[in-house]
Coordinates of C-alpha atoms and ligand atoms in Angstrom, one line a residue:
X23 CA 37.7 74.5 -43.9
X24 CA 34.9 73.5 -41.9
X25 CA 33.6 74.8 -38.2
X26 CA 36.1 74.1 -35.8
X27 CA 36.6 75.3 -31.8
X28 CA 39.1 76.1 -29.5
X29 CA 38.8 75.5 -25.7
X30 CA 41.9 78.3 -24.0
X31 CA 42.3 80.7 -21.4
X32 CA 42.2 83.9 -23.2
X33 CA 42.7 87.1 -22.3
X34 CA 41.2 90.4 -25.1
X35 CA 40.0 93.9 -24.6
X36 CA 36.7 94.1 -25.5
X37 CA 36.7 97.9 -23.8
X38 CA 39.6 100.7 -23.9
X39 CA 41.3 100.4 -20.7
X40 CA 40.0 97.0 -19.3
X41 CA 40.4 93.8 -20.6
X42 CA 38.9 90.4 -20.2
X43 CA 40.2 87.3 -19.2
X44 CA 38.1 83.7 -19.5
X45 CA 39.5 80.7 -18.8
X46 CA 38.7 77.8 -20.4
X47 CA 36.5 79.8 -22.9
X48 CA 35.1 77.9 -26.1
X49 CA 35.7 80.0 -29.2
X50 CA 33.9 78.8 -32.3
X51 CA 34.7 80.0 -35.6
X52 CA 33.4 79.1 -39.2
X53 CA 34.9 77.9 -42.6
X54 CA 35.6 80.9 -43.5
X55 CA 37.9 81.6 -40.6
X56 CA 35.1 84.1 -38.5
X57 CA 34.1 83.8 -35.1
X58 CA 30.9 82.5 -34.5
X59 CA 30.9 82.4 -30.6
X60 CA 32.5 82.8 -27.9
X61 CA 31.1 81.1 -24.8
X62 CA 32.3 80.8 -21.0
X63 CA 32.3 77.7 -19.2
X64 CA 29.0 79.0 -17.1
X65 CA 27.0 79.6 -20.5
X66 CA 24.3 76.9 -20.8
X67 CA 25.5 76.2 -24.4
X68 CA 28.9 75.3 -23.4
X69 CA 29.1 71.8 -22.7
X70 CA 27.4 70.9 -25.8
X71 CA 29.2 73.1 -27.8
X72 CA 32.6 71.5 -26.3
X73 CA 31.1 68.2 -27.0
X74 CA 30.0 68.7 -30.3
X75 CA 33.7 69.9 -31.9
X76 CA 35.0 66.9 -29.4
X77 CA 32.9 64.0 -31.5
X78 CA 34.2 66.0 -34.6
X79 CA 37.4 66.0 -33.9
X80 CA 37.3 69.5 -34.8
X81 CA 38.2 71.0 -31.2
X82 CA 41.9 72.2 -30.5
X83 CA 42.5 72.5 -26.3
X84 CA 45.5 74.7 -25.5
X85 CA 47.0 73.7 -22.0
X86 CA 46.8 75.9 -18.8
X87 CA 50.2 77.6 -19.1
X88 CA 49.2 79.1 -22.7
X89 CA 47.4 82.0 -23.2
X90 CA 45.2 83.4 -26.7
X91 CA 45.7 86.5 -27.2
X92 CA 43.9 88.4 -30.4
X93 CA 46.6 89.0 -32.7
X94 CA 48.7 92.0 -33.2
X95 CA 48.1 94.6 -35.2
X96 CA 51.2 96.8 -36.8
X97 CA 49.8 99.6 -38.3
X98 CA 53.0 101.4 -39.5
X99 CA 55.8 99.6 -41.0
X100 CA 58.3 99.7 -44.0
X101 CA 58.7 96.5 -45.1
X102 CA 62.0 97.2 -47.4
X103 CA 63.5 99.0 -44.6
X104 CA 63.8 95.7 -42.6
X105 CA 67.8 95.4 -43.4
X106 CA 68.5 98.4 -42.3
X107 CA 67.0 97.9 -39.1
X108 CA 69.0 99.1 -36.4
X109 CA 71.2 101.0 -38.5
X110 CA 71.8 104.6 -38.9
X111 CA 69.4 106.1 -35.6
X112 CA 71.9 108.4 -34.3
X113 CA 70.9 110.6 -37.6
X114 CA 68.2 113.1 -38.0
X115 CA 65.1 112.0 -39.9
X116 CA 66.2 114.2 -43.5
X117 CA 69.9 112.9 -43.0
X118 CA 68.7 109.3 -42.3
X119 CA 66.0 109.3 -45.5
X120 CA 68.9 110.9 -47.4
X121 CA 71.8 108.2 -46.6
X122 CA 69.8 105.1 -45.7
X123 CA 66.4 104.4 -46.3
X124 CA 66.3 106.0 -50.3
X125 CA 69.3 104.0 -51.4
X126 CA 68.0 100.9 -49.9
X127 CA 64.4 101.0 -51.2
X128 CA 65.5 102.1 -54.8
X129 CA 67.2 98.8 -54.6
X130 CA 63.6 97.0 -54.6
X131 CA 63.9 97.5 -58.5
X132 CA 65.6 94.5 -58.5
X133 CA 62.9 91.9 -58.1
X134 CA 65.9 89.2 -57.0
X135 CA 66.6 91.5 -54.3
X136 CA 62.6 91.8 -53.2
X137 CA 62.5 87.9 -53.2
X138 CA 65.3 87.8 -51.1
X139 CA 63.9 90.3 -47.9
X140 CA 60.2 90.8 -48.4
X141 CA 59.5 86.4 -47.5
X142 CA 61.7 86.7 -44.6
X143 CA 60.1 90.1 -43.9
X144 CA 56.7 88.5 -43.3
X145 CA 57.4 85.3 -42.1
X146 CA 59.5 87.8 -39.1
X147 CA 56.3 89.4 -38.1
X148 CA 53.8 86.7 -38.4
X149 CA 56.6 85.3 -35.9
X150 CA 56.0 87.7 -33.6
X151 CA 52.5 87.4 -33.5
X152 CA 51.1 90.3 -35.9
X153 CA 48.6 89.0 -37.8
X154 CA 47.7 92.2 -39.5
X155 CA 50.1 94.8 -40.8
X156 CA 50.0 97.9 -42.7
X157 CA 53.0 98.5 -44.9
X158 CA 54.4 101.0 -46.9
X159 CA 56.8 99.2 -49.6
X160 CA 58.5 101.5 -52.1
X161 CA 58.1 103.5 -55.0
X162 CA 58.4 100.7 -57.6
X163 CA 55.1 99.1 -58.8
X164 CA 56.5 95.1 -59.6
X165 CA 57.9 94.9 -56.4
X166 CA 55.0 96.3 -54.0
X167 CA 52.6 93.9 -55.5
X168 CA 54.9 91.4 -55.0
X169 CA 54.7 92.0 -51.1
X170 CA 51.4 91.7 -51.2
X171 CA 51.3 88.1 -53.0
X172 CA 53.6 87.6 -50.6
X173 CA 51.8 88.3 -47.3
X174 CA 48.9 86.6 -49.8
X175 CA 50.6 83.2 -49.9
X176 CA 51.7 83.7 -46.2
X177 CA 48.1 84.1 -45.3
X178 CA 48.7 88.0 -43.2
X179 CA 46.5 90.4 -43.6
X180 CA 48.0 93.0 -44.9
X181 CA 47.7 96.6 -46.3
X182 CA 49.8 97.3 -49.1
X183 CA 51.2 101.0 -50.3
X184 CA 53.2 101.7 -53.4
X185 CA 54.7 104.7 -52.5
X186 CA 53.8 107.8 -53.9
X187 CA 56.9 110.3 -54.2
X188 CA 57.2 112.9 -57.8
X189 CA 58.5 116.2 -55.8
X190 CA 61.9 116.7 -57.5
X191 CA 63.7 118.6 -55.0
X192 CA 63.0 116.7 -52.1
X193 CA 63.6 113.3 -53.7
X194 CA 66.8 111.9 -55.4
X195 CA 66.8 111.8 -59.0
X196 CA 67.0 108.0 -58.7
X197 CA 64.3 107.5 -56.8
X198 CA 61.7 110.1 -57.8
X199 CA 58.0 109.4 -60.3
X200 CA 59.3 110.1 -63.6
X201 CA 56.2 112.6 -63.3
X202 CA 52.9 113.4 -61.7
X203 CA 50.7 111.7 -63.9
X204 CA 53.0 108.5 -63.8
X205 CA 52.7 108.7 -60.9
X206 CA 48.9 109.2 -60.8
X207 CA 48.2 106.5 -63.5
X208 CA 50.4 103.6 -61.2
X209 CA 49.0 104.4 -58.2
X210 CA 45.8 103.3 -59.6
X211 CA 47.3 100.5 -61.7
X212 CA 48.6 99.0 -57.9
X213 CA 45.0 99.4 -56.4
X214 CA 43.4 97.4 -59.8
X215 CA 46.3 95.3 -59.4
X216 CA 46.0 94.5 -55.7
X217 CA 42.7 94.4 -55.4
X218 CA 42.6 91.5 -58.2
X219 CA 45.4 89.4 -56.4
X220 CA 43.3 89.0 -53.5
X221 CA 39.8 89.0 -55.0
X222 CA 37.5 87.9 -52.4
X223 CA 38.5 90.9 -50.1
X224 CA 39.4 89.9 -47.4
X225 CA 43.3 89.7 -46.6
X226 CA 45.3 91.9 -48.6
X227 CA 44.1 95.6 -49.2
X228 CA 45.7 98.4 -51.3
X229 CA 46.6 101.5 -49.3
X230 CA 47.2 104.5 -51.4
X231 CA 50.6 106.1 -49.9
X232 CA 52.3 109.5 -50.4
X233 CA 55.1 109.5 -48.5
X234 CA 54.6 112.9 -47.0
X235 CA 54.2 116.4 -47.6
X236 CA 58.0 117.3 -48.2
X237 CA 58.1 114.5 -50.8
X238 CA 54.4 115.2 -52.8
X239 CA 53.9 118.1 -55.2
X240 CA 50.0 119.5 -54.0
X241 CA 48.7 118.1 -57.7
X242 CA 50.0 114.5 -56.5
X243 CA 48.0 115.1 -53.1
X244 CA 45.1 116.0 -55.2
X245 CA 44.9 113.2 -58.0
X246 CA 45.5 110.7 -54.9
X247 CA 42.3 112.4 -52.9
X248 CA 40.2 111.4 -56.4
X249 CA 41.5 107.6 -56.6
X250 CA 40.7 107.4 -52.9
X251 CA 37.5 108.6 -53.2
X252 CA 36.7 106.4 -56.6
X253 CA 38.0 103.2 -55.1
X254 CA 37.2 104.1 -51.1
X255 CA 40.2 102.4 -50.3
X256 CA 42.4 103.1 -47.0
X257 CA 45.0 105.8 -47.2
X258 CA 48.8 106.0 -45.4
X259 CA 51.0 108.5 -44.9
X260 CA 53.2 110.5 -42.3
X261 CA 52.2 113.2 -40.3
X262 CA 54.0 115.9 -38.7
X263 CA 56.5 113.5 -37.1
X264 CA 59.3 116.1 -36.3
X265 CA 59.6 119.8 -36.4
X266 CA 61.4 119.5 -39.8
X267 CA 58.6 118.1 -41.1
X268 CA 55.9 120.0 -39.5
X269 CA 57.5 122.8 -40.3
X270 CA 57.8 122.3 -44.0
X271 CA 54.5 122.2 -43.9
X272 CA 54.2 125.3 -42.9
X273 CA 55.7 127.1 -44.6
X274 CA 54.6 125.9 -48.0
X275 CA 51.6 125.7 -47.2
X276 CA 50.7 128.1 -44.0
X277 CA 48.7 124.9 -43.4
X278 CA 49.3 122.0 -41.1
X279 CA 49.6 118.5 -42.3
X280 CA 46.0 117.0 -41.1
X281 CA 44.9 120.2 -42.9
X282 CA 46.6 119.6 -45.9
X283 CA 45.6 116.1 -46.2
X284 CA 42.0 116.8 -45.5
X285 CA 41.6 119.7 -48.5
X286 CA 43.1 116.9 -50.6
X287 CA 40.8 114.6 -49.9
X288 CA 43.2 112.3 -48.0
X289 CA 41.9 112.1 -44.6
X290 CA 38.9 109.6 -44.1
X291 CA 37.5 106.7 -41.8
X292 CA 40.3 104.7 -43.7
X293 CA 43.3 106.6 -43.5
X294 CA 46.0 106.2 -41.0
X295 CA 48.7 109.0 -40.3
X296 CA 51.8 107.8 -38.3
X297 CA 53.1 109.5 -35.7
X298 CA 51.0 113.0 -35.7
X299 CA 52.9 114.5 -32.7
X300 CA 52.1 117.9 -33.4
X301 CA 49.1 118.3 -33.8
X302 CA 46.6 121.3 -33.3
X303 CA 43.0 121.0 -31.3
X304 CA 41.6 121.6 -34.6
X305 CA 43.4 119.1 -36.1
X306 CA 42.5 116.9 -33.8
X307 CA 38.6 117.6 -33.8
X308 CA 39.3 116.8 -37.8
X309 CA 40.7 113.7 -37.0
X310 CA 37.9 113.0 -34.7
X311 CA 34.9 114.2 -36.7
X312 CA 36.3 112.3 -40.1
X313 CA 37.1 109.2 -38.0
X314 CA 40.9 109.1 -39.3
X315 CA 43.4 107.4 -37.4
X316 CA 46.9 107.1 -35.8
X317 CA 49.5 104.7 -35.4
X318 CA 51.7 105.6 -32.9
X319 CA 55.6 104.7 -33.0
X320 CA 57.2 104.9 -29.8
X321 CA 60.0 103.7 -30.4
X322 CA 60.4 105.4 -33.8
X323 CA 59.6 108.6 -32.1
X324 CA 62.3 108.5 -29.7
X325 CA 64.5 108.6 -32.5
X326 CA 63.7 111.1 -34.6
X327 CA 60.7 113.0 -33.4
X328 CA 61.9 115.6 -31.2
X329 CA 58.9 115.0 -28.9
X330 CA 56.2 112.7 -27.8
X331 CA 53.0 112.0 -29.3
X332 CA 50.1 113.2 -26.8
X333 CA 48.7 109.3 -26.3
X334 CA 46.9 110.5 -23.3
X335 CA 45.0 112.8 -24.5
X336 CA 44.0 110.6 -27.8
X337 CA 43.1 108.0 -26.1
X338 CA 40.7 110.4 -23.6
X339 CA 39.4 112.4 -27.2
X340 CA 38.2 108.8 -28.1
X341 CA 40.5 109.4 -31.3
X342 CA 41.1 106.3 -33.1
X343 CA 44.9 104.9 -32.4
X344 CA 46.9 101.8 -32.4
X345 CA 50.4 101.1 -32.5
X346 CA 53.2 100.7 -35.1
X347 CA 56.7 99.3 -35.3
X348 CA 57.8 101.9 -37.6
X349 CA 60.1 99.3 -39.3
X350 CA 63.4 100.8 -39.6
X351 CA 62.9 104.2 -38.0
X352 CA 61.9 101.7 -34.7
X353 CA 64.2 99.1 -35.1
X354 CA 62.3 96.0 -33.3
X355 CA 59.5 94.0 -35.5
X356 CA 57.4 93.1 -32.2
X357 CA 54.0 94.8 -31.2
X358 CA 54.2 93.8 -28.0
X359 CA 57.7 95.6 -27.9
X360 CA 55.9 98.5 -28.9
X361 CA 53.1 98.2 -26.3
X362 CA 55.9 98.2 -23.5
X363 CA 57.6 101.2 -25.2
X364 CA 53.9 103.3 -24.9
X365 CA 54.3 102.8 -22.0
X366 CA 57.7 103.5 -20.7
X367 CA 57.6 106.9 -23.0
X368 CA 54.5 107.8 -21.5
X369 CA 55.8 107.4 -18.3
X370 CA 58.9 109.2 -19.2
X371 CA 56.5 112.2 -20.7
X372 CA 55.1 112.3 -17.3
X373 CA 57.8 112.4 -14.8
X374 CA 60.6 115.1 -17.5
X375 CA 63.9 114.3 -17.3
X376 CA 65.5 117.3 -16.5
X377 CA 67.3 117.3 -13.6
X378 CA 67.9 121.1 -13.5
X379 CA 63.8 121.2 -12.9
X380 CA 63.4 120.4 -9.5
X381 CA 59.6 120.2 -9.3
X382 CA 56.8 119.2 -12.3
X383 CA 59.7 118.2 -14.6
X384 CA 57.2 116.5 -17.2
X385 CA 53.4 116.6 -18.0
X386 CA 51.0 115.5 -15.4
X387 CA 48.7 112.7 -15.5
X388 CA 50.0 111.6 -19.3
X389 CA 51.0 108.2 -18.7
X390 CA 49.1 105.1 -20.0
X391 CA 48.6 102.1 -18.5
X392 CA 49.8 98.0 -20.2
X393 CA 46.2 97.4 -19.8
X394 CA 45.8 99.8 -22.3
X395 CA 48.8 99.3 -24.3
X396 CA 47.3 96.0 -24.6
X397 CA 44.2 97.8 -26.6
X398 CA 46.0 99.7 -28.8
X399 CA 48.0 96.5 -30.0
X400 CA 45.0 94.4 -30.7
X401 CA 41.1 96.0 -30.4
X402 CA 42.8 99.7 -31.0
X403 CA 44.8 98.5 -34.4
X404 CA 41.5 96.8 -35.7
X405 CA 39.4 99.8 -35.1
X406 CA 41.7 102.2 -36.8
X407 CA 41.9 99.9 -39.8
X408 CA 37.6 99.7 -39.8
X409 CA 38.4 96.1 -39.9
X410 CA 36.6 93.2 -37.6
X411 CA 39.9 92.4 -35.8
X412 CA 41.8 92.6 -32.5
X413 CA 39.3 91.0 -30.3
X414 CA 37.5 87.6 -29.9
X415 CA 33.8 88.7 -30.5
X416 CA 31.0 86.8 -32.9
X417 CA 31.4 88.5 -36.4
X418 CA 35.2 89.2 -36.3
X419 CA 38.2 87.2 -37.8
X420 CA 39.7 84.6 -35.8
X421 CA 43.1 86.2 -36.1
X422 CA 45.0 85.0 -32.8
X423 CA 48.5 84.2 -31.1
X424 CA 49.2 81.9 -28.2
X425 CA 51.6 82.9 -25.3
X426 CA 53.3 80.0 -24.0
X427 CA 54.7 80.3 -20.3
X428 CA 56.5 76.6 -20.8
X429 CA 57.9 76.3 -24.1
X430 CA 61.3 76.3 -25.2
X431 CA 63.2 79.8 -24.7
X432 CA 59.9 81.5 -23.3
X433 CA 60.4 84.5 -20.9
X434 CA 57.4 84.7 -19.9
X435 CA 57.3 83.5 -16.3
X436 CA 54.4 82.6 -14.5
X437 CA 54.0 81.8 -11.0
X438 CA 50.2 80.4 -9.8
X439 CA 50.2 81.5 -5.9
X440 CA 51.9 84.7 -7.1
X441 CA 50.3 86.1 -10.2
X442 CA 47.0 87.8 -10.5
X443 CA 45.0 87.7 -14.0
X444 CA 46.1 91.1 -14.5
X445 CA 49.9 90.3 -13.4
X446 CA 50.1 87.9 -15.8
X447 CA 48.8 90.0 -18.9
X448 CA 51.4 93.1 -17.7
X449 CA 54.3 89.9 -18.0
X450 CA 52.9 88.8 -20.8
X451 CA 53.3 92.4 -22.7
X452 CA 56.6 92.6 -20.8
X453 CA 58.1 89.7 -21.7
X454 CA 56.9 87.9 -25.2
X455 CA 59.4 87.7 -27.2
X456 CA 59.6 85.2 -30.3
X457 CA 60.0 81.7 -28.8
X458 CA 57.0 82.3 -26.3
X459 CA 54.6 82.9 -29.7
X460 CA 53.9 79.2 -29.7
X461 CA 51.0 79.3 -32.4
X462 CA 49.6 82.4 -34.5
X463 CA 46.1 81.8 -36.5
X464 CA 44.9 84.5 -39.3
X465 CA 41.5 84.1 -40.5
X466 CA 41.3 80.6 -39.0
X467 CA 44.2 79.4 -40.9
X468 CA 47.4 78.5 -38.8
X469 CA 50.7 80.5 -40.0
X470 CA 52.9 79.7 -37.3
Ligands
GUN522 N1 59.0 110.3 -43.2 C1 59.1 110.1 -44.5 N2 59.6 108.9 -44.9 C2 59.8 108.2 -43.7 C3 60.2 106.9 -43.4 O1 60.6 106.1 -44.2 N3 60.3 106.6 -42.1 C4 60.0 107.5 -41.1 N4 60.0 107.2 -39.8 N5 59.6 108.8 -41.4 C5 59.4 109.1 -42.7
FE523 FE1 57.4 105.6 -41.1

């Protein structure tokens, strides 16, 4: 690939809680899929830069009714939960492991049965505009590398986890390490293995995944902690996402989760705990001081979290936090779903819902704006991962989606005389859905 530009109205959020908009910016990016500028029309470099790529034919002008957007960033999902998705929420989170989600992944054995979900998987969420994704897959070595050739080959960035599981009583006997040091010795295998399929670093990472607590003896936890700290490569896992699990935690440990994971060696710049919706102030200052950070699942937490995750207050700590689908505990693939459902729970934290209250049902001042849901899908996901994505800056990948107000099943209505800049990036959140993702780019290369 050689240098190549775009000319597009783009809108990013270079700051938490603002966001820019530029029409008829010029983006440049190298080769090697990096941006190398990003120039308004008033910048003295401009017109030569637009006339350079134009004699080249290497410039690509998107019309006035689409939008670039950074692409999505999904920092929680479960990639072999994807057919079950929509299946089996009226259940408790131990029920729903128990009856769904084990039987399903232990199925991954079966490489036939891998080939048959984890393509359609990917090609789903590139669809809907996330560009990078972090996925647990399941306990089975052959198959979790093959998702990872497979996002590979796609061309997503992706983070990859074999699951780590080896505690006996809380796993079935069918889908349970065959012991610790198995399962010490493949997590390790996976990392080598990973690391070698995508060799030049740079779009598929190995993640290094227990579960969670209920499902990890403390010697598993441990020997994890050491490979992390060999290969400093990022970490996954859940954390204190209901008051089962928070309260297992407990009382095994007399510890909380974040403290558990820390001791272990677990928590650091590169790890990402989903959910987190209990958590302590010391916990939090943890998070904080080690530079961890969270992907929050509204829609998963709905479900089966008995509460809601205190986004307000993360996002005022200056925590790291982006969002994740939760794929199939949230049942929807789309970010931008996900950024509408931050929002709506927030709002729904804020004003209670019991009617029996009759003033200061919910929590004061806890709601969060789109403008800020629009961060944690792009800029927030990228800083949580410590990767140069999720906004359109010199240095960073040129991962990006175009919203298109005119194509062919679009929702996304726009209406010149009526819509502000900001109007249109709320609809835009609002109403994307599928058909309006005209175009996705990751790393420069197009993969929709
Ligand atoms: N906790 C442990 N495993 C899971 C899982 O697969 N999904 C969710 N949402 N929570 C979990
Ligand atoms: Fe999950």
């Amino acid at each position: 690939m050689t240098n190549q530009a775009f000319v597009a109205n783009l809108y990013h959020a270079p700051i938490k809680g603002t966001f820019d908009y530029i029409e008829q910016a010029c983006i440049e990016i190298d080769g090697l899929g990096m941006i190398t500028q990003v120039l308004s029309p008033n910048h003295s470099d401009y017109t030569q830069l637009v006339e350079q790529h134009e004699n080249n034919s290497s410039l690509t002008r998107l019309a006035d009714h689409q939008y670039l957007l950074p692409g999505l960033v999904d920092l929680h999902t479960h990639a072999p939960q994807w057919p079950q998705a929509g299946k089996g929420l009226d259940l408790p989170l131990h029920d729903w492991l128990n009856q769904y989600t084990f039987p399903l992944e232990s199925s991954y054995s079966d490489l036939t049965f891998a080939a048959r979900i984890y393509p359609e998987l990917v090609d789903t969420l590139l669809a809907h505009g996330t560009t990078t994704a972090m996925y647990f897959a399941t306990i089975d070595s052959a198959p979790s590398e093959y998702l990872a050739r497979v996002c590979k080959e796609k061309g997503q960035r992706a983070l990859v986890g074999k699951i780590s599981m080896d505690e006996k009583s809380m796993c079935p006997d069918y889908y349970v390490e065959s012991s610790t040091q198995q399962a010490l010795s493949d997590a390790e295998a996976f990392i080598q293995n990973v690391n070698e399929i995508d060799a030049q670093q740079g779009l598929v990472y190995p993640v290094v995944t227990p579960r969670f607590v209920p499902t990890s003896t403390k010697a598993l936890l441990e020997g994890l902690g050491k490979l992390v700290s060999h290969y400093q490569c990022h970490v996954q896992t859940h954390a204190s996402e209901s008051d089962w699990a928070r309260d297992f935690t407990e009382q095994a440990y007399q510890k909380t989760d974040v403290e558990l994971y820390n001791e272990t060696g677990l928590l650091t710049r590169k790890t990402v705990l989903a959910h987190s919706i209990f958590l302590s102030e010391s916990d939090k200052e943890t998070i904080k001081s080690v530079g961890a950070g969270i992907a929050h699942c509204p829609l998963s937490n709905m479900y089966f979290a008995d509460a809601a995750f205190p986004l307000r207050e993360a996002l005022d700590k200056d925590l790291h936090v982006g969002l994740g689908s939760d794929l199939s505990g949230g049942p929807l693939p789309s970010i931008f779903h996900a950024a509408l459902d931050a929002v709506s729970h927030s709002r729904v934290r804020e004003a209670g819902t019991n009617t029996h209250i009759m003033e200061q049902r919910g929590e004061a001042n806890t709601r969060v704006s789109f403008v800020e849901a629009f961060w944690l899908a792009t800029h927030g996901g990228g800083l949580t991962l410590d990767l140069p994505v999720g906004v359109f800056k010199p240095g960073y990948c040129f991962d990006a989606l175009v919203v298109d107000s005119n194509t062919q099943g679009s929702q996304v209505r726009v209406y010149d005389d009526l819509d502000s800049e900001q109007d249109i990036l709320e609809k835009i959140i609002v109403h994307t859905t599928e058909p309006a993702i005209s175009s996705v780019w990751v790393n420069g290369r197009k993969v929709k």
